[in-house]
Amino acid sequence: MKKPTLKEKINYSIDKYFSNGLGKILGFLVILILIVTAIVSFIIVQLNISNGFINVFWDLISTTINAYMPEFDSNIPYLIIETISAIIGLLFTSFLIGSISSIIGEKLKSVRKGKIPVIENKHTIVLGFDPSSLELINQLIEAAHNSKKVIVICEEMDREVMENIIYSNISVPDNIKLICRNIDLLNPLEMELIYPQTAKNIIVNVMDDNRAVMVSLAVLAYMKDYPDSKTRIISSVSDCDHLLPESFMKPDGFMMFSSDELVSRLIAHTSTEPGLDKAYKEIIDYHGNELYVEKTEGLEGKSINDLCSEIDKAVIVGILRNEEVTLNPSYDTVIEKDDKLILLEEYKKAYELCPLRYKDIAIMEKGRTLKSHKGKLVIFGYSYKLETILKELTRECDSVVLADYGNHKDEILELIIENNDLNISFNEEDVYDDSKLNELINDAEHIIIIKDETEDSKEDDVDNILLELRIIEQKLKHNYDFNITTELQLEKTYKLAINSTSTSFIIRNNIVSMLLVQLAENRLLFKVLRELLSNEGNELYIKYPEEFNLKDSDYSISTLKQIILSYGYTLIGTIEKEQVKINHDNRYRVYIDDECAFIVMGLRG
């Protein structure tokens, strides 16, 4: 192989040096000008053309930098040298101005693209952004509760584009510092720009399962170099099959959950209990009441029955004891040292201890059992969530009719074999024929319309909205009495059907955003939701006054809490004239009539 010549080596070294950017070129030119000027000044002094090295050096530097032509005098050699210096200076000044302009342009371009470091501490990092991420940002803003918070949004997208989308749709308050960065989410070198090791939370907000897994693994790989970091990482995937192994999950480190599992359970539980969708959303949405863990200093030795009337502006949902969660503790449970209360409240430490206690209510003779909501359920559409929905509905419906399921009958038949407790049948009629649709829904108690995830575009919710509107039309025309639960993907399509007040909408992207933020702020909520949204343990129910032997009269919330607690349930909220209200003040009074119902948490019974 031919060895490179000295000239080639020098040229390569110069090219490599200059390839580092205009800053290196500028530095090189400055040093070169100083060296050349010093050599010329030394020559002038040695030839006695002019006296004083410093004076000559300064004159030449001034001539070079200012690029002015010297005045004519009798010292011809000095005049020639200064003229040459002026010409060099003209070229240097031109290049200097151009270089500075280019450097500033590069820096502005870098800033516009979002390529500069984020040197923050205890900030929240969101990895992944698209227009459907706006609800997640809204939730993060609400979670701040007027305290200062830094939110860093990262995606392979120009900073200006992200900021235009965000600020055009969200009012960002002064307490929120929102920073957008354009980085490759899979590149550890670019991830250094956002200082993950000093962040409080990292939320992997990527809807595609494969990319979500890859980004999660990239973050975990980066964080291995910072074993002492307190950063919490939360991620989600749709399909349970894409969950990382349990060995990756750490209580104070990394958590990944299946969003479809929780969303499908939410659809199943709210479809047979109209009003429960608002209660569940209240728990996982930072716009209203949410769950917090509060210390119990000074409350040791008191029973839950005592505290349910003493604690105001909050609902006692459970107890955290020795890292174990107990929901809906019995009325005679006594608070021990180091216990913590799980409270549903508007913000952390919003609860108050009432100075005035109501007298204890004696345990009353139990009324009727939970009202049966069983009946015919019609499910329109097909998705992978159908399996979980059917499992959760085992005890809720007498029969299930599947319609508009496309070419997925074979997959559904496999599910039926696994869920033989349900009486499942198929409707193969055209549901877009009004007479056939009316025949299908006329005796239904509950209707579910689920998102078809096999479609090319997950954003196409129009079919579900059109079908829901046609069902509403039949309901109003024939005065049918059934409730509808419709799954949509995006908030913007929900607004198209916002006048459908009789329908419970489950907006998948919103639910996932709420869950990501809640679990990033409070890992405990995952255990609570898993229990509330399953057929095991405690769940939310709608119960009626006669089930607690309550008759026409008015009661304070404090009294109702104790009465309902004596039956083994926790009062979460009320439904009055179709209005759902969660977490009343203790002194609020409820008039018992036919339009009144209670949202409670407890075991089935």
XYZ file of C-alpha atoms in Angstrom:
605
model
C 0.000 0.000 0.000
C 1.270 3.479 -0.917
C 2.281 5.519 2.104
C 0.781 9.014 2.339
C 3.178 11.823 1.512
C 4.000 14.632 3.905
C 1.850 16.992 1.822
C -1.118 14.577 2.002
C -0.695 14.242 5.758
C -0.620 18.021 6.172
C -3.712 18.447 3.954
C -5.555 15.702 5.891
C -4.671 17.336 9.211
C -5.906 20.707 7.961
C -9.148 19.178 6.599
C -9.756 17.298 9.864
C -9.114 20.436 11.885
C -11.405 22.594 9.755
C -14.143 19.927 9.737
C -14.717 20.680 13.434
C -16.595 23.849 12.469
C -16.231 27.560 11.829
C -15.116 28.201 15.380
C -11.932 26.212 14.751
C -11.338 28.056 11.456
C -11.800 31.428 13.151
C -9.362 30.518 15.901
C -6.837 29.335 13.349
C -7.035 32.609 11.402
C -6.625 34.765 14.524
C -3.529 32.828 15.580
C -2.150 32.954 12.019
C -2.623 36.736 11.778
C -0.889 37.265 15.137
C 2.077 35.072 14.147
C 2.486 36.703 10.723
C 2.184 40.196 12.210
C 4.769 39.403 14.874
C 7.235 38.080 12.254
C 6.750 41.110 9.965
C 7.124 43.486 12.935
C 10.374 41.774 13.913
C 11.696 42.116 10.339
C 10.797 45.849 10.202
C 12.580 46.528 13.471
C 15.661 44.564 12.412
C 15.915 46.517 9.117
C 15.602 49.811 11.068
C 12.607 50.768 8.893
C 10.817 51.864 12.044
C 11.643 51.998 15.745
C 10.036 49.950 18.501
C 8.666 46.422 18.131
C 5.510 47.160 20.137
C 4.663 50.268 18.116
C 5.230 48.467 14.833
C 3.262 45.408 15.978
C 0.308 47.553 17.063
C 0.336 49.574 13.829
C 0.296 46.405 11.753
C -2.441 44.785 13.842
C -4.571 47.945 13.537
C -3.959 48.081 9.798
C -4.832 44.393 9.407
C -7.970 44.431 11.559
C -9.317 47.787 10.309
C -8.145 47.181 6.721
C -7.285 50.866 6.133
C -4.634 52.112 3.699
C -1.720 53.927 5.391
C -0.966 57.577 4.648
C 1.727 58.220 2.026
C 5.125 59.240 3.449
C 8.783 59.003 2.524
C 9.349 55.605 4.146
C 8.575 53.529 1.055
C 9.453 50.048 2.515
C 7.236 50.643 5.553
C 4.452 51.913 3.276
C 4.655 48.772 1.109
C 4.522 46.464 4.140
C 1.524 48.311 5.621
C -0.247 48.233 2.268
C 0.186 44.457 2.100
C -1.082 44.220 5.694
C -4.128 46.317 4.762
C -4.973 44.014 1.846
C -4.575 40.969 4.104
C -6.708 42.751 6.683
C -9.433 43.390 4.115
C -9.590 39.685 3.311
C -9.393 38.764 6.981
C -12.134 41.208 8.002
C -14.431 39.952 5.242
C -13.862 36.359 6.249
C -14.216 37.253 9.933
C -17.616 38.876 9.389
C -18.746 35.945 7.260
C -17.497 33.418 9.828
C -19.197 35.162 12.757
C -22.417 35.389 10.751
C -22.210 31.661 9.920
C -21.447 30.726 13.535
C -24.440 32.720 14.775
C -26.560 31.166 12.020
C -25.456 27.662 13.003
C -26.198 28.382 16.650
C -29.649 29.801 15.837
C -30.331 26.779 13.625
C -29.267 24.486 16.463
C -31.522 26.357 18.888
C -34.462 26.231 16.455
C -34.010 22.513 15.949
C -33.650 21.949 19.705
C -30.121 20.561 19.831
C -28.772 22.438 22.864
C -28.376 20.767 26.302
C -30.981 20.900 29.067
C -29.159 21.377 32.359
C -32.007 20.926 34.839
C -32.675 19.014 38.043
C -35.805 17.074 39.085
C -37.432 17.796 35.741
C -39.966 15.596 33.956
C -38.885 14.167 30.594
C -41.444 13.044 28.006
C -39.904 10.824 25.334
C -42.184 10.874 22.311
C -44.549 13.528 20.975
C -47.347 13.882 18.451
C -50.529 16.002 18.385
C -52.343 13.333 20.413
C -49.872 13.952 23.283
C -51.509 17.236 24.261
C -53.640 15.608 26.965
C -50.515 14.185 28.600
C -48.982 17.679 28.750
C -52.257 19.013 30.160
C -52.154 16.335 32.856
C -48.551 17.212 33.762
C -49.511 20.873 34.100
C -52.470 19.982 36.324
C -50.267 17.691 38.424
C -47.976 20.636 39.240
C -50.793 22.340 41.222
C -49.298 25.839 40.769
C -45.812 24.753 41.890
C -42.844 25.300 39.585
C -42.173 22.454 37.192
C -39.856 21.851 34.225
C -41.234 19.618 31.450
C -38.892 18.513 28.661
C -40.605 17.178 25.510
C -38.360 15.104 23.199
C -38.958 13.788 19.703
C -37.226 13.575 16.325
C -38.976 16.804 15.345
C -37.869 20.448 15.127
C -38.344 22.387 18.333
C -40.329 25.122 16.585
C -42.803 22.586 15.173
C -43.413 21.012 18.599
C -43.781 24.394 20.292
C -46.232 25.636 17.640
C -48.438 22.563 18.162
C -48.318 22.845 21.959
C -48.806 26.587 22.356
C -51.567 26.646 19.730
C -53.624 24.189 21.771
C -52.545 24.587 25.406
C -52.344 27.579 27.717
C -49.050 27.023 29.541
C -49.046 28.827 32.932
C -46.093 30.829 34.268
C -45.152 28.149 36.799
C -44.427 25.657 33.988
C -41.151 25.811 32.087
C -41.745 23.886 28.871
C -38.671 22.846 26.870
C -38.772 21.040 23.508
C -35.775 19.127 22.183
C -35.122 17.391 18.874
C -33.249 14.180 19.721
C -32.958 10.632 18.458
C -34.719 8.706 21.230
C -32.561 5.651 20.553
C -29.220 7.478 20.589
C -27.561 7.554 24.049
C -25.208 10.358 22.959
C -28.157 12.616 22.148
C -29.971 11.525 25.291
C -27.161 13.155 27.255
C -28.557 16.511 26.109
C -31.560 16.165 28.434
C -29.774 14.920 31.592
C -31.977 11.868 32.343
C -29.878 11.008 35.418
C -31.031 14.165 37.246
C -34.698 13.977 36.184
C -37.527 13.172 38.586
C -39.572 11.219 36.036
C -39.120 9.900 32.515
C -42.341 9.113 30.642
C -42.029 6.998 27.494
C -44.938 8.390 25.495
C -44.713 6.227 22.356
C -47.900 4.650 21.006
C -46.236 2.070 18.734
C -45.380 -0.980 20.847
C -42.128 -1.894 19.091
C -40.757 1.626 19.320
C -41.959 1.948 22.932
C -39.974 -1.165 23.866
C -36.874 0.073 22.039
C -37.013 3.528 23.642
C -37.540 1.960 27.082
C -34.518 -0.294 26.595
C -32.445 2.687 25.391
C -33.306 4.614 28.561
C -32.521 1.640 30.791
C -29.189 1.130 28.990
C -28.280 4.777 29.504
C -29.304 4.761 33.176
C -27.035 1.771 33.929
C -24.159 4.241 34.152
C -26.004 6.071 36.946
C -26.920 3.404 39.521
C -27.487 6.011 42.240
C -29.977 8.005 40.176
C -33.451 8.441 41.705
C -35.133 8.902 38.324
C -38.404 7.015 37.869
C -39.224 5.631 34.423
C -42.770 4.809 33.286
C -43.753 3.262 29.956
C -46.738 1.556 28.374
C -47.493 -0.825 25.528
C -50.842 -1.863 24.099
C -50.369 -5.624 23.934
C -49.436 -7.589 27.077
C -47.146 -9.729 24.920
C -44.839 -6.721 24.482
C -44.293 -6.147 28.202
C -40.689 -6.408 29.359
C -40.001 -9.241 31.857
C -40.785 -8.692 35.530
C -37.048 -8.608 36.336
C -36.906 -5.160 34.699
C -39.637 -3.772 36.949
C -38.478 -1.948 40.049
C -40.780 -0.092 42.479
C -38.648 3.052 42.444
C -37.069 2.590 39.036
C -38.847 1.272 35.942
C -42.499 0.350 35.360
C -44.233 -0.759 32.158
C -47.931 -1.571 31.932
C -50.394 -2.711 29.299
C -52.682 0.187 28.425
C -55.129 -2.042 26.529
C -55.599 -4.232 29.595
C -56.632 -1.297 31.781
C -58.679 0.415 29.050
C -60.602 -2.769 28.244
C -61.326 -3.352 31.928
C -62.534 0.227 32.185
C -64.863 -0.321 29.213
C -66.262 -3.518 30.745
C -66.871 -2.055 34.206
C -68.423 1.196 33.033
C -70.626 -0.349 30.332
C -73.012 -1.952 32.822
C -72.970 0.884 35.383
C -73.765 4.274 33.781
C -71.974 7.001 35.713
C -68.999 4.903 36.773
C -66.966 6.204 33.830
C -67.009 9.665 35.428
C -65.943 8.218 38.787
C -63.008 6.322 37.299
C -61.936 9.322 35.244
C -62.036 11.457 38.384
C -59.601 9.070 40.054
C -57.076 8.968 37.215
C -57.570 12.517 35.900
C -55.565 15.365 37.468
C -58.332 17.841 36.613
C -60.350 16.824 39.681
C -59.816 14.529 42.645
C -57.027 11.971 42.646
C -55.329 9.538 44.999
C -52.622 10.596 47.439
C -50.779 8.867 50.263
C -50.874 10.843 53.520
C -49.106 10.273 56.817
C -51.178 9.529 59.928
C -49.322 11.275 62.760
C -51.752 11.898 65.596
C -54.364 9.491 64.222
C -52.970 6.293 65.760
C -55.546 4.318 67.702
C -58.529 5.736 65.827
C -60.841 3.510 63.807
C -61.853 4.002 60.199
C -65.392 4.595 61.471
C -64.098 7.522 63.552
C -61.997 8.955 60.751
C -64.633 8.804 58.017
C -66.540 11.572 59.819
C -63.490 13.427 61.163
C -61.612 13.691 57.865
C -63.264 16.238 55.579
C -62.636 17.143 51.909
C -61.294 13.629 51.291
C -62.421 10.004 51.040
C -60.499 7.241 52.818
C -59.940 4.740 50.013
C -57.446 2.481 51.752
C -54.507 1.955 54.083
C -50.857 1.450 53.229
C -49.331 -0.788 55.905
C -45.892 -2.387 55.551
C -45.927 -1.580 51.819
C -49.176 -3.546 51.409
C -52.316 -1.836 50.117
C -55.708 -2.586 51.689
C -58.635 -0.967 49.901
C -61.979 -0.311 51.572
C -60.821 -1.156 55.127
C -63.605 -2.251 57.494
C -65.182 0.263 59.865
C -63.454 -1.247 62.933
C -59.919 -1.165 61.454
C -57.630 0.734 63.841
C -54.801 2.977 62.574
C -51.378 1.791 63.720
C -48.050 3.578 63.936
C -46.375 4.087 60.539
C -49.650 3.424 58.693
C -50.480 5.732 55.817
C -53.902 6.633 54.454
C -54.769 6.454 50.760
C -57.060 9.430 50.251
C -59.114 10.629 47.314
C -58.730 14.414 47.469
C -58.444 17.439 45.211
C -54.731 17.899 45.832
C -52.146 16.577 48.279
C -52.887 17.594 51.894
C -56.247 19.058 50.873
C -58.018 17.090 53.622
C -59.070 18.732 56.885
C -59.707 17.319 60.351
C -63.172 18.395 61.443
C -63.288 19.830 64.987
C -66.952 18.800 65.231
C -67.553 15.066 65.212
C -70.872 13.480 64.410
C -72.154 10.769 66.702
C -71.407 7.210 65.670
C -74.130 5.531 63.665
C -75.096 2.078 64.885
C -74.812 -0.736 62.385
C -78.253 -1.045 60.842
C -80.045 -4.097 59.567
C -78.850 -4.741 56.055
C -81.185 -3.898 53.208
C -81.425 -5.518 49.844
C -78.396 -6.797 48.022
C -76.774 -5.071 45.087
C -79.246 -4.375 42.324
C -78.793 -6.652 39.383
C -77.629 -5.002 36.171
C -77.664 -8.226 34.252
C -79.278 -8.313 30.854
C -78.458 -8.434 27.167
C -75.213 -6.778 26.076
C -74.471 -5.992 22.426
C -70.840 -5.409 21.429
C -70.144 -3.762 18.074
C -66.696 -4.128 16.512
C -63.629 -6.211 17.213
C -60.267 -5.544 18.820
C -57.710 -7.386 20.887
C -59.381 -5.882 23.963
C -62.454 -8.049 23.394
C -60.866 -10.963 25.281
C -60.408 -8.915 28.465
C -63.847 -7.313 28.119
C -65.541 -10.713 27.919
C -63.629 -12.019 30.947
C -64.581 -8.983 33.009
C -68.263 -9.278 32.032
C -68.630 -12.883 33.161
C -70.840 -11.947 36.136
C -72.414 -8.808 34.715
C -74.572 -9.977 31.796
C -76.976 -12.795 31.025
C -76.078 -12.832 27.332
C -73.678 -11.157 24.927
C -74.351 -10.578 21.233
C -71.384 -9.785 18.994
C -72.044 -7.720 15.871
C -70.074 -5.945 13.138
C -66.990 -8.035 13.938
C -65.707 -8.257 10.346
C -63.786 -11.418 9.462
C -62.683 -12.191 13.013
C -65.215 -14.897 13.846
C -62.578 -17.626 14.220
C -60.605 -15.588 16.773
C -63.809 -14.857 18.673
C -64.801 -18.539 18.749
C -61.530 -19.289 20.541
C -62.409 -16.639 23.118
C -65.867 -18.158 23.624
C -64.322 -21.530 24.445
C -62.209 -19.826 27.119
C -65.231 -17.899 28.485
C -67.903 -20.577 28.606
C -69.630 -18.843 31.528
C -71.063 -16.318 29.076
C -73.959 -16.946 26.736
C -72.360 -15.526 23.573
C -73.994 -15.403 20.139
C -73.222 -13.836 16.764
C -75.300 -11.381 14.783
C -74.366 -11.532 11.125
C -76.949 -9.018 9.899
C -76.032 -5.688 8.345
C -76.031 -3.278 11.290
C -76.144 -0.351 8.878
C -79.665 -1.360 7.897
C -81.961 0.523 10.291
C -84.519 -2.272 10.574
C -81.816 -4.879 11.298
C -80.134 -2.546 13.792
C -83.430 -1.900 15.563
C -84.137 -5.621 15.787
C -80.720 -6.153 17.376
C -80.867 -3.443 20.041
C -84.555 -3.270 20.976
C -84.171 -5.564 24.027
C -80.600 -4.633 24.952
C -79.621 -3.396 28.418
C -76.084 -2.326 27.508
C -74.232 -1.497 24.290
C -70.477 -1.299 23.709
C -68.818 0.064 20.569
C -65.109 -0.749 20.523
C -62.265 0.494 18.354
C -61.175 -1.744 15.484
C -57.401 -1.839 15.906
C -56.970 -3.800 12.686
C -57.774 -0.705 10.603
C -54.925 0.981 8.753
C -55.450 4.261 10.608
C -55.892 4.229 14.373
C -57.166 7.788 14.131
C -60.228 6.822 12.142
C -62.956 7.060 14.802
C -65.590 8.258 12.375
C -67.189 4.823 11.930
C -67.732 4.470 15.676
C -69.241 7.947 15.927
C -71.605 7.355 13.000
C -72.730 4.017 14.449
C -73.226 5.561 17.894
C -75.353 8.368 16.411
C -77.492 5.858 14.528
C -78.069 3.857 17.716
C -78.966 7.071 19.570
C -81.469 7.857 16.852
C -83.162 4.463 17.318
C -83.111 4.869 21.085
C -84.868 8.237 20.938
C -87.286 7.118 18.232
C -88.480 4.021 20.101
C -87.846 5.237 23.663
C -85.430 2.411 24.436
C -83.726 2.241 27.840
C -80.119 1.151 27.443
C -76.755 2.721 28.092
C -73.971 3.070 25.501
C -70.209 2.954 25.990
C -68.175 4.022 22.962
C -64.415 3.741 22.622
C -62.623 6.412 20.611
C -58.967 6.999 19.929
C -58.657 10.772 19.963
C -60.101 13.769 21.781
C -60.716 15.681 18.540
C -63.111 13.025 17.222
C -64.918 12.880 20.570
C -65.812 16.559 20.127
C -67.727 15.646 16.982
C -70.177 13.631 19.081
C -70.152 15.763 22.203
C -73.935 16.285 22.029
C -74.498 12.585 22.671
C -75.074 13.096 26.389
C -76.485 9.612 26.941
C -73.226 7.938 25.879
C -70.157 7.188 27.992
C -67.062 7.823 25.909
C -63.764 6.092 26.651
C -61.067 8.046 24.792
C -58.110 5.708 24.662
C -55.318 8.240 24.162
C -56.625 10.397 26.997
C -56.859 7.426 29.357
C -53.317 6.306 28.504
C -51.996 9.854 29.035
C -53.740 10.089 32.401
C -52.361 6.721 33.478
C -48.801 7.596 32.421
C -48.825 10.838 34.407
C -50.561 9.366 37.455
C -48.234 6.379 37.627
C -45.183 8.589 37.103
C -46.264 10.730 40.053
C -47.713 7.929 42.180
C -46.750 4.279 41.571
C -49.186 3.155 44.233
C -52.111 3.900 41.928
C -51.260 0.912 39.724
C -52.077 -1.572 42.513
C -55.266 0.329 43.286
C -56.447 0.397 39.674
C -55.569 -3.240 39.069
C -57.872 -4.195 41.930
C -60.656 -1.733 41.113
C -60.698 -2.800 37.463
C -60.770 -6.544 38.001
C -63.249 -9.129 39.202
C -61.041 -9.783 42.204
C -61.137 -7.721 45.382
C -62.847 -4.332 45.627
C -64.567 -2.584 42.753
C -66.695 0.505 42.182
C -70.469 0.057 42.087
C -73.589 2.149 41.840
C -75.934 1.369 44.697
C -79.321 2.746 45.641
C -80.754 4.176 48.890
C -83.068 1.223 49.608
C -80.050 -1.085 49.692
C -78.985 0.759 52.864
C -82.528 1.148 54.262
C -82.412 4.868 53.488
C -85.822 6.433 52.854
C -87.126 9.864 51.877
C -85.125 12.269 53.983
C -81.914 14.254 53.815
C -78.592 13.120 55.273
C -75.192 14.715 55.673
C -72.306 13.118 53.787
C -70.631 12.435 57.141
C -73.622 10.397 58.272
C -73.926 8.622 54.930
C -70.245 7.664 55.074
C -70.783 5.901 58.378
C -74.025 4.215 57.362
C -72.603 2.911 54.093
C -69.350 1.901 55.824
C -71.363 -0.245 58.230
C -72.517 -2.265 55.208
C -68.919 -2.832 54.133
C -68.676 -0.130 51.465
C -66.806 3.161 51.119
C -68.821 6.114 49.835
C -66.964 7.668 46.905
C -69.626 10.015 45.548
C -73.247 10.499 44.586
C -75.455 10.653 41.517
C -78.202 13.243 41.899
C -80.459 14.092 38.957
C -77.950 12.349 36.656
C -75.131 14.577 37.941
C -72.062 12.709 39.230
C -70.229 14.289 42.156
C -67.130 12.810 43.810
C -65.740 13.616 47.278
C -68.365 15.853 48.867
C -67.663 17.958 51.931
C -68.872 16.199 55.070
C -71.569 18.806 55.738
C -73.089 18.506 52.261
C -76.616 17.120 52.512
C -78.171 14.592 50.140
C -81.928 14.289 49.722
C -82.948 10.674 49.190
C -85.374 10.176 46.303
C -85.820 8.051 43.185
C -83.168 10.038 41.286
C -80.481 9.511 43.922
C -77.752 6.860 43.830
C -74.373 6.283 45.462
C -70.987 5.471 43.948
C -69.335 3.090 46.384
C -66.249 0.914 46.609
C -66.433 -2.574 48.051
C -66.610 -6.303 47.525
C -69.469 -7.746 45.526
C -72.305 -8.761 47.781
